[in-house]
XYZ file of C-alpha atoms in Angstrom:
290
model
C 125.890 139.273 -58.803
C 129.000 137.308 -57.861
C 132.064 137.944 -55.719
C 135.678 137.113 -56.451
C 138.071 135.558 -53.948
C 141.840 135.132 -54.010
C 143.602 133.079 -51.333
C 147.211 133.911 -52.111
C 149.373 131.257 -50.508
C 153.080 130.653 -50.528
C 152.754 127.488 -52.631
C 149.503 128.079 -54.544
C 146.878 130.698 -55.318
C 143.282 129.555 -54.911
C 140.764 131.679 -56.811
C 137.005 131.411 -56.627
C 133.682 132.948 -57.533
C 131.115 132.909 -54.766
C 127.738 134.145 -53.617
C 126.940 136.693 -50.910
C 126.190 133.760 -48.597
C 129.808 132.602 -48.896
C 128.910 129.636 -51.088
C 131.643 128.802 -53.605
C 130.364 128.511 -57.194
C 133.620 127.890 -59.067
C 137.239 127.559 -57.967
C 140.663 126.892 -59.442
C 144.235 126.930 -58.167
C 147.578 127.903 -59.665
C 151.155 127.398 -58.437
C 152.790 130.390 -56.773
C 155.662 131.039 -59.158
C 156.678 134.488 -60.460
C 154.106 137.313 -60.080
C 153.789 137.818 -63.848
C 152.962 134.149 -64.451
C 150.683 133.541 -61.468
C 148.783 136.823 -61.723
C 148.189 136.339 -65.446
C 146.315 133.113 -64.644
C 144.416 134.796 -61.785
C 143.309 137.721 -63.972
C 142.247 135.429 -66.817
C 140.070 133.467 -64.394
C 138.159 136.556 -63.270
C 137.850 137.990 -66.778
C 135.283 135.239 -67.437
C 133.000 136.862 -64.853
C 133.808 140.526 -65.445
C 130.220 141.614 -66.193
C 128.830 139.996 -63.029
C 131.740 140.664 -60.658
C 130.816 143.096 -57.867
C 133.873 142.948 -55.585
C 137.023 140.944 -54.862
C 138.467 139.758 -51.550
C 142.176 138.997 -51.273
C 143.683 137.065 -48.375
C 147.445 136.981 -48.882
C 150.563 135.497 -47.387
C 152.588 138.229 -45.761
C 153.782 140.385 -44.370
C 151.463 142.793 -46.204
C 150.630 146.496 -45.907
C 147.016 146.896 -44.747
C 147.203 150.647 -43.928
C 144.753 152.194 -46.385
C 146.465 155.600 -46.468
C 149.946 154.165 -46.937
C 151.695 154.599 -50.307
C 152.319 150.850 -50.262
C 148.804 149.799 -49.244
C 147.937 146.526 -50.956
C 151.543 145.392 -51.264
C 153.086 142.110 -50.194
C 156.115 143.528 -48.387
C 159.053 141.791 -46.659
C 158.176 138.257 -47.666
C 160.972 135.664 -47.866
C 159.560 134.837 -51.326
C 161.873 137.299 -53.072
C 159.997 137.455 -56.375
C 156.928 138.726 -54.498
C 158.701 141.208 -52.229
C 157.160 144.688 -52.520
C 154.604 143.436 -55.034
C 151.411 145.510 -55.416
C 148.837 142.738 -55.577
C 145.833 145.002 -54.966
C 147.076 147.458 -57.581
C 147.509 144.655 -60.111
C 143.847 143.676 -59.670
C 142.593 147.277 -59.693
C 144.203 147.828 -63.088
C 142.002 145.088 -64.494
C 138.786 145.288 -62.456
C 136.943 148.444 -61.429
C 135.353 146.936 -58.314
C 135.891 147.300 -54.547
C 138.722 145.115 -53.239
C 139.061 143.868 -49.669
C 142.569 142.994 -48.508
C 143.906 141.159 -45.481
C 146.120 138.209 -44.583
C 145.257 134.650 -45.559
C 144.854 133.692 -41.902
C 142.631 136.686 -41.135
C 140.469 135.577 -44.056
C 140.340 132.047 -42.611
C 139.306 133.464 -39.218
C 136.511 135.395 -40.945
C 135.385 132.241 -42.729
C 135.304 130.176 -39.540
C 133.517 132.813 -37.420
C 130.933 133.390 -40.143
C 130.204 129.894 -41.426
C 132.505 127.453 -39.662
C 133.543 126.236 -36.225
C 132.933 129.630 -34.562
C 129.643 130.458 -36.328
C 127.262 132.359 -34.054
C 130.086 133.794 -31.954
C 131.514 137.312 -32.172
C 135.191 136.428 -31.766
C 137.666 133.725 -32.643
C 141.306 133.093 -33.413
C 142.342 130.984 -36.370
C 145.865 129.585 -36.127
C 147.349 127.664 -39.022
C 150.236 125.353 -38.180
C 151.849 124.065 -41.331
C 155.142 124.819 -43.054
C 155.032 128.046 -41.026
C 152.670 129.351 -38.349
C 150.284 132.253 -38.785
C 147.238 133.500 -36.956
C 144.286 135.776 -37.540
C 141.590 137.057 -35.235
C 138.062 138.375 -35.437
C 136.977 140.485 -32.434
C 133.424 141.840 -32.061
C 132.752 140.699 -35.603
C 135.683 142.660 -37.085
C 139.064 141.469 -38.333
C 141.729 142.475 -35.807
C 144.213 144.918 -37.310
C 146.270 147.828 -36.015
C 149.322 149.495 -37.529
C 149.700 146.123 -39.208
C 148.212 142.656 -38.952
C 148.845 140.046 -36.234
C 151.964 137.876 -36.546
C 150.939 135.205 -34.078
C 153.491 132.695 -35.272
C 156.427 134.760 -34.081
C 155.697 135.124 -30.373
C 158.353 133.857 -27.984
C 157.709 130.680 -26.003
C 159.663 128.918 -23.264
C 161.897 126.201 -24.577
C 161.288 122.690 -23.238
C 164.145 121.733 -20.913
C 164.990 118.655 -23.009
C 164.728 120.354 -26.417
C 168.147 121.002 -27.950
C 166.856 122.087 -31.359
C 168.061 125.631 -32.086
C 164.971 126.644 -34.034
C 164.285 127.179 -37.719
C 162.953 130.743 -37.986
C 165.429 132.853 -39.999
C 164.410 136.007 -38.108
C 163.973 134.797 -34.520
C 165.382 131.274 -34.371
C 163.352 129.825 -31.483
C 160.024 131.670 -31.692
C 156.809 129.623 -31.901
C 157.202 129.089 -35.660
C 160.880 128.249 -35.274
C 160.109 125.535 -32.720
C 156.694 124.183 -33.698
C 155.991 124.684 -37.418
C 155.997 121.729 -39.772
C 159.420 122.757 -41.030
C 160.766 122.731 -37.481
C 159.342 119.259 -36.859
C 161.078 117.905 -39.943
C 164.422 119.544 -39.122
C 164.345 118.461 -35.465
C 163.363 114.838 -36.020
C 164.645 114.224 -39.571
C 161.218 113.180 -40.849
C 157.986 114.869 -41.843
C 155.255 114.996 -39.215
C 153.054 112.585 -41.141
C 155.807 109.959 -40.820
C 155.941 110.480 -37.032
C 152.247 110.030 -36.301
C 152.793 107.277 -33.717
C 155.697 108.929 -31.870
C 154.314 110.292 -28.565
C 157.477 112.255 -27.813
C 157.069 114.306 -30.994
C 153.480 115.345 -30.265
C 153.978 115.954 -26.551
C 156.743 118.415 -27.431
C 154.597 119.995 -30.144
C 151.683 120.414 -27.728
C 154.066 121.952 -25.165
C 154.757 124.875 -27.517
C 151.286 125.281 -28.983
C 149.650 125.323 -25.530
C 151.956 128.141 -24.442
C 150.920 130.174 -27.466
C 147.226 129.540 -26.811
C 147.641 130.631 -23.208
C 149.077 133.946 -24.399
C 146.318 134.501 -26.956
C 143.662 133.511 -24.420
C 144.868 135.858 -21.707
C 145.334 138.800 -24.090
C 142.273 138.520 -26.360
C 139.856 136.150 -24.579
C 138.498 134.793 -27.865
C 135.307 132.781 -27.678
C 136.871 130.007 -29.741
C 140.294 128.991 -31.028
C 140.385 127.133 -34.337
C 143.567 125.219 -35.168
C 144.165 124.377 -38.821
C 147.041 123.617 -41.164
C 148.843 120.430 -42.060
C 150.334 119.760 -38.622
C 146.902 119.921 -36.978
C 145.665 117.097 -39.186
C 147.406 115.015 -36.516
C 144.216 115.021 -34.454
C 145.940 113.407 -31.469
C 147.346 116.877 -30.797
C 144.025 118.353 -29.698
C 143.623 116.499 -26.361
C 147.315 117.047 -25.581
C 147.048 120.792 -26.218
C 143.877 121.091 -24.115
C 145.504 119.194 -21.241
C 148.662 121.304 -21.313
C 146.749 124.587 -21.628
C 144.674 123.741 -18.570
C 147.840 122.985 -16.585
C 149.547 126.197 -17.721
C 146.605 128.435 -16.833
C 146.485 126.717 -13.432
C 142.996 128.025 -12.568
C 144.122 131.652 -12.870
C 141.100 132.289 -15.092
C 138.073 130.095 -15.641
C 138.479 128.615 -19.096
C 135.543 127.608 -21.283
C 134.869 123.934 -21.942
C 138.135 123.074 -23.700
C 136.493 120.457 -25.939
C 134.477 123.297 -27.472
C 137.108 126.031 -27.066
C 140.005 124.495 -29.024
C 138.691 122.884 -32.180
C 139.641 121.968 -35.758
C 138.253 124.076 -38.617
C 134.754 123.116 -39.681
C 135.449 124.475 -43.168
C 138.727 122.528 -43.298
C 140.801 123.673 -46.307
C 137.986 125.991 -47.489
C 138.234 128.359 -44.520
C 140.517 130.833 -46.277
C 138.790 130.999 -49.657
C 135.362 131.238 -48.011
C 136.638 134.110 -45.875
C 137.919 135.842 -49.020
C 134.434 135.699 -50.562
C 133.001 137.256 -47.401
C 135.782 139.878 -47.455
C 134.610 140.838 -50.947
C 131.016 141.125 -49.706
C 132.192 143.440 -46.906
C 134.228 145.509 -49.381
C 131.139 146.151 -51.508
C 129.007 147.062 -48.491
C 131.593 149.508 -47.140
C 132.592 151.222 -50.412
């Protein structure tokens, strides 16, 4: 008995076969090109395991439709990746595999991975925020992925602009939302270099921490997660963690008693495997709840 996992990202699809425990047995990745090309490779991968495959978990870039009674359930919807707009990814897999399929966002899957086997293991709630080319967030509350009429879009909350920041923002929908001011793309456009080339520039990371700490204050006061896990390419600049903790403490200003911030705001224990591990566990849940 094995479980299939698809972490559908904007630049690559990671596919894997795993065990009920979440352990990855085999994995491959394919570039995210046109749906016909990418999905052909994905389907061929799983065909090798068709007789043993019990369920599939898909964590996808979004926005996606997660409303199970919607006519477009399982679709990638208003994505800026035009070739994938209104693409029925769940339907494409159901045509080939008669197994239960779990479906959520890539960041929700990463949150599930981290709360089950990673940095938030043993807790009942966490937020996973990925800060890379864009910003996205997922949450697990009381052991369940947080969803409502749709899924969280934590990267597009509004934050207060730093008084010295003259950058207009890079989000095509909102300009100066969190993603527009603090994503990796915003860093590169503001400073003219990629974040990795600015590792020693204190001004860059103080400004970055200014925006991320505001976001974490909002998430903390609204959801009170037991842990916040910060992943993605930007957060590989580990000098950000103490700056974010310091600025969050100042922003909260003793209004609520925060947990120990060294344990509250942490990098992912599963690192780049958080999402694909969560997708395996999503498949396990899909089989159990069929």
